[in-house]
Amino acid sequence: MPLTPNEFYTNALNATDADGRLPLSRLTGWEIFPFEADGLRVVPLEKPVIPEQSRRGENGSPCDSCASIGRGEIWQDDRWRLITFSEPSGAPLVMMLLPKDHYDLTDLPDDLAAEFGRLIVHTARAIESLPNVARAHVSRWGDGGAHLHVFFFARPEGFAQLRGTCFAIWDDLLPPTPRDVRDNDALHVAQVLVTSYGGRATSP
Ligand SMILES: [Zn+2]
């Protein structure tokens, strides 16, 4: 039997201190963790809330991804769009791949799912063809918006400290990459994608 939300919570509380805080973990002791453990503490675990609040774009709430079509695309075809953000962040390049129609990951039709798989591979390959990028990290979270959106984080070459799952945090800590440099890298990715996959490069 799977744990109910309350059983999951009770099980977690067994590992907390008197304030309901979990202890620091293996991750916080790993050399890629961006913060020193001294003085760090885990926030208290909150009780489960059922039902959960609707995400943007479900149960009648407006979908900002559908509303943003035509903004931010550096590449697109008839069914997909690859966008950059209006403000650069700490990673050399952060992009998001979305279907133009309103689907989440788990209701994507098989024909779009097949294209999605190929596009993830071709986009990651295009990002890793940049000489300043060692790795294209791919992540789908989907807790804020119900419209499928997959992040690509370009991890800069030579920074082993920035490898792995904490890079999304480093992206927020590092100063923004200069906009013209970021835009040139994005244009390169779009052009490589056009050559290897198809579609068209567009101005964001
Ligand atoms: Zn949508």
Short mmCIF file of C-alpha atoms and ligand atoms in Angstrom, two decimals:
data_model
loop_
_atom_site.label_atom_id
_atom_site.label_comp_id
_atom_site.label_asym_id
_atom_site.label_seq_id
_atom_site.Cartn_x
_atom_site.Cartn_y
_atom_site.Cartn_z
CA MET A 1 0.00 0.00 0.00
CA PRO A 2 1.37 3.44 -0.88
CA LEU A 3 1.67 5.98 1.93
CA THR A 4 -1.15 8.50 2.19
CA PRO A 5 -0.03 12.17 2.37
CA ASN A 6 -0.52 12.14 6.15
CA GLU A 7 1.38 8.85 6.53
CA PHE A 8 4.21 10.29 4.41
CA TYR A 9 4.25 13.35 6.69
CA THR A 10 4.23 11.25 9.87
CA ASN A 11 7.07 9.12 8.53
CA ALA A 12 9.10 12.25 7.75
CA LEU A 13 8.39 13.76 11.19
CA ASN A 14 10.04 10.71 12.77
CA ALA A 15 13.35 12.03 11.38
CA THR A 16 12.91 15.68 12.48
CA ASP A 17 14.06 17.53 15.58
CA ALA A 18 11.76 19.21 18.11
CA ASP A 19 11.15 22.12 15.69
CA GLY A 20 10.11 19.80 12.86
CA ARG A 21 13.40 20.29 10.99
CA LEU A 22 15.05 17.47 9.06
CA PRO A 23 18.83 17.07 9.50
CA LEU A 24 21.26 18.16 6.79
CA SER A 25 21.77 15.47 4.16
CA ARG A 26 24.40 13.82 2.00
CA LEU A 27 23.80 16.53 -0.62
CA THR A 28 24.67 19.34 1.78
CA GLY A 29 28.01 17.65 2.45
CA TRP A 30 28.83 17.12 -1.24
CA GLU A 31 31.52 19.35 -2.75
CA ILE A 32 29.09 20.71 -5.38
CA PHE A 33 26.69 22.07 -2.74
CA PRO A 34 26.78 25.89 -3.05
CA PHE A 35 26.49 26.69 0.67
CA GLU A 36 28.66 25.94 3.70
CA ALA A 37 26.92 23.61 6.14
CA ASP A 38 27.94 25.70 9.16
CA GLY A 39 24.86 27.65 10.28
CA LEU A 40 22.63 26.07 7.64
CA ARG A 41 19.34 24.51 8.76
CA VAL A 42 16.40 22.90 6.99
CA VAL A 43 13.07 24.73 7.06
CA PRO A 44 10.32 22.90 9.00
CA LEU A 45 8.35 20.45 6.87
CA GLU A 46 4.80 21.71 6.39
CA LYS A 47 1.73 19.50 6.63
CA PRO A 48 0.23 18.18 3.37
CA VAL A 49 -2.65 20.19 1.86
CA ILE A 50 -5.23 18.24 -0.16
CA PRO A 51 -6.42 19.06 -2.76
CA GLU A 52 -3.39 20.97 -4.06
CA GLN A 53 -3.80 24.44 -5.49
CA SER A 54 -4.34 24.50 -9.28
CA ARG A 55 -1.31 25.23 -11.42
CA ARG A 56 -1.32 27.97 -14.03
CA GLY A 57 -3.15 26.63 -17.07
CA GLU A 58 -5.35 24.02 -15.38
CA ASN A 59 -8.89 23.91 -13.97
CA GLY A 60 -9.78 27.12 -15.79
CA SER A 61 -6.83 29.24 -14.65
CA PRO A 62 -5.11 31.21 -17.45
CA CYS A 63 -2.09 29.62 -19.16
CA ASP A 64 0.85 32.02 -19.44
CA SER A 65 2.66 29.64 -21.84
CA CYS A 66 -0.23 29.70 -24.34
CA ALA A 67 -0.43 33.49 -23.93
CA SER A 68 3.31 33.94 -24.58
CA ILE A 69 3.42 32.35 -28.06
CA GLY A 70 5.27 34.79 -30.32
CA ARG A 71 7.56 36.06 -27.56
CA GLY A 72 11.05 34.83 -26.78
CA GLU A 73 11.41 32.20 -29.52
CA ILE A 74 14.91 31.66 -30.85
CA TRP A 75 13.74 28.57 -32.75
CA GLN A 76 10.36 27.13 -33.69
CA ASP A 77 8.49 24.86 -36.06
CA ASP A 78 4.75 24.35 -36.45
CA ARG A 79 4.36 22.47 -33.16
CA TRP A 80 7.28 23.44 -30.88
CA ARG A 81 9.04 26.55 -29.63
CA LEU A 82 12.43 27.00 -27.97
CA ILE A 83 12.63 30.21 -25.96
CA THR A 84 15.18 32.21 -24.01
CA PHE A 85 14.28 34.50 -21.14
CA SER A 86 14.11 38.28 -21.30
CA GLU A 87 16.84 38.58 -18.64
CA PRO A 88 20.03 36.48 -18.81
CA SER A 89 20.94 34.54 -15.65
CA GLY A 90 24.16 33.04 -14.27
CA ALA A 91 24.39 30.08 -16.65
CA PRO A 92 25.84 30.87 -20.09
CA LEU A 93 22.47 29.90 -21.55
CA VAL A 94 19.09 28.81 -20.17
CA MET A 95 16.33 27.84 -22.58
CA MET A 96 12.89 26.29 -22.42
CA LEU A 97 11.25 23.89 -24.92
CA LEU A 98 7.43 23.93 -25.09
CA PRO A 99 4.73 22.52 -27.37
CA LYS A 100 2.65 25.25 -29.02
CA ASP A 101 -0.57 23.40 -28.12
CA HIS A 102 -1.59 23.04 -24.49
CA TYR A 103 -0.32 19.65 -23.29
CA ASP A 104 1.44 18.51 -20.14
CA LEU A 105 4.12 15.81 -20.27
CA THR A 106 1.75 13.03 -19.30
CA ASP A 107 -0.94 13.84 -21.89
CA LEU A 108 1.36 14.48 -24.85
CA PRO A 109 0.08 12.47 -27.87
CA ASP A 110 2.49 9.84 -29.19
CA ASP A 111 3.37 11.73 -32.38
CA LEU A 112 4.35 14.82 -30.35
CA ALA A 113 6.09 12.61 -27.77
CA ALA A 114 8.28 11.17 -30.53
CA GLU A 115 9.16 14.69 -31.73
CA PHE A 116 9.78 15.76 -28.13
CA GLY A 117 12.35 13.01 -27.63
CA ARG A 118 14.20 13.90 -30.82
CA LEU A 119 14.06 17.63 -30.00
CA ILE A 120 15.55 17.13 -26.52
CA VAL A 121 18.45 15.20 -28.04
CA HIS A 122 19.04 17.67 -30.89
CA THR A 123 18.74 20.72 -28.59
CA ALA A 124 21.14 19.27 -26.02
CA ARG A 125 23.57 18.39 -28.81
CA ALA A 126 23.34 21.94 -30.21
CA ILE A 127 24.00 23.44 -26.76
CA GLU A 128 26.96 21.14 -26.15
CA SER A 129 28.42 22.15 -29.53
CA LEU A 130 29.16 25.56 -27.95
CA PRO A 131 32.88 25.63 -27.10
CA ASN A 132 32.21 27.32 -23.73
CA VAL A 133 29.68 24.68 -22.60
CA ALA A 134 30.55 21.31 -21.07
CA ARG A 135 27.03 19.96 -20.47
CA ALA A 136 23.40 20.65 -21.32
CA HIS A 137 21.32 19.75 -18.25
CA VAL A 138 17.65 18.94 -18.96
CA SER A 139 14.91 19.30 -16.35
CA ARG A 140 11.13 19.14 -16.26
CA TRP A 141 9.47 20.21 -13.01
CA GLY A 142 5.96 21.33 -13.90
CA ASP A 143 4.69 22.29 -10.43
CA GLY A 144 3.98 25.92 -11.36
CA GLY A 145 2.54 25.69 -14.88
CA ALA A 146 0.48 22.84 -16.36
CA HIS A 147 1.76 23.53 -19.91
CA LEU A 148 4.76 21.24 -20.59
CA HIS A 149 8.04 23.16 -20.34
CA VAL A 150 11.50 21.64 -20.23
CA PHE A 151 14.52 23.63 -19.09
CA PHE A 152 17.97 23.35 -20.63
CA PHE A 153 20.80 24.69 -18.45
CA ALA A 154 24.17 25.11 -20.18
CA ARG A 155 26.93 24.31 -17.67
CA PRO A 156 30.13 26.27 -18.43
CA GLU A 157 33.26 24.39 -19.47
CA GLY A 158 35.90 23.82 -16.81
CA PHE A 159 33.72 24.28 -13.71
CA ALA A 160 33.51 20.86 -12.09
CA GLN A 161 32.21 22.57 -8.95
CA LEU A 162 29.08 23.56 -10.91
CA ARG A 163 28.26 20.04 -12.10
CA GLY A 164 25.10 18.19 -11.18
CA THR A 165 21.76 18.98 -9.64
CA CYS A 166 22.82 22.13 -7.77
CA PHE A 167 23.49 23.98 -11.03
CA ALA A 168 19.94 25.38 -11.03
CA ILE A 169 20.86 27.09 -7.72
CA TRP A 170 24.23 28.29 -9.03
CA ASP A 171 22.36 29.77 -12.00
CA ASP A 172 20.55 32.02 -9.54
CA LEU A 173 23.70 32.89 -7.53
CA LEU A 174 26.10 33.74 -10.36
CA PRO A 175 25.96 37.20 -11.97
CA PRO A 176 24.05 37.39 -15.28
CA THR A 177 25.90 36.44 -18.45
CA PRO A 178 26.28 39.55 -20.68
CA ARG A 179 23.19 39.75 -22.88
CA ASP A 180 25.03 39.98 -26.24
CA VAL A 181 27.11 36.90 -25.36
CA ARG A 182 24.01 34.99 -24.27
CA ASP A 183 22.12 36.02 -27.43
CA ASN A 184 25.00 34.94 -29.69
CA ASP A 185 25.11 31.52 -28.01
CA ALA A 186 21.32 31.19 -28.38
CA LEU A 187 21.56 32.07 -32.09
CA HIS A 188 24.24 29.41 -32.54
CA VAL A 189 22.00 26.80 -30.91
CA ALA A 190 19.05 27.80 -33.12
CA GLN A 191 21.14 27.58 -36.29
CA VAL A 192 22.57 24.17 -35.37
CA LEU A 193 19.04 22.96 -34.59
CA VAL A 194 17.76 24.14 -37.98
CA THR A 195 20.54 22.21 -39.70
CA SER A 196 20.19 19.00 -37.71
CA TYR A 197 16.43 18.89 -37.02
CA GLY A 198 14.62 21.46 -39.18
CA GLY A 199 12.34 24.33 -38.21
CA ARG A 200 13.44 27.94 -38.31
CA ALA A 201 15.58 30.32 -36.25
CA THR A 202 13.65 33.40 -35.15
CA SER A 203 14.42 36.63 -33.30
CA PRO A 204 13.38 36.46 -29.64
ZN ZN B 1 -1.00 26.35 -22.31
#
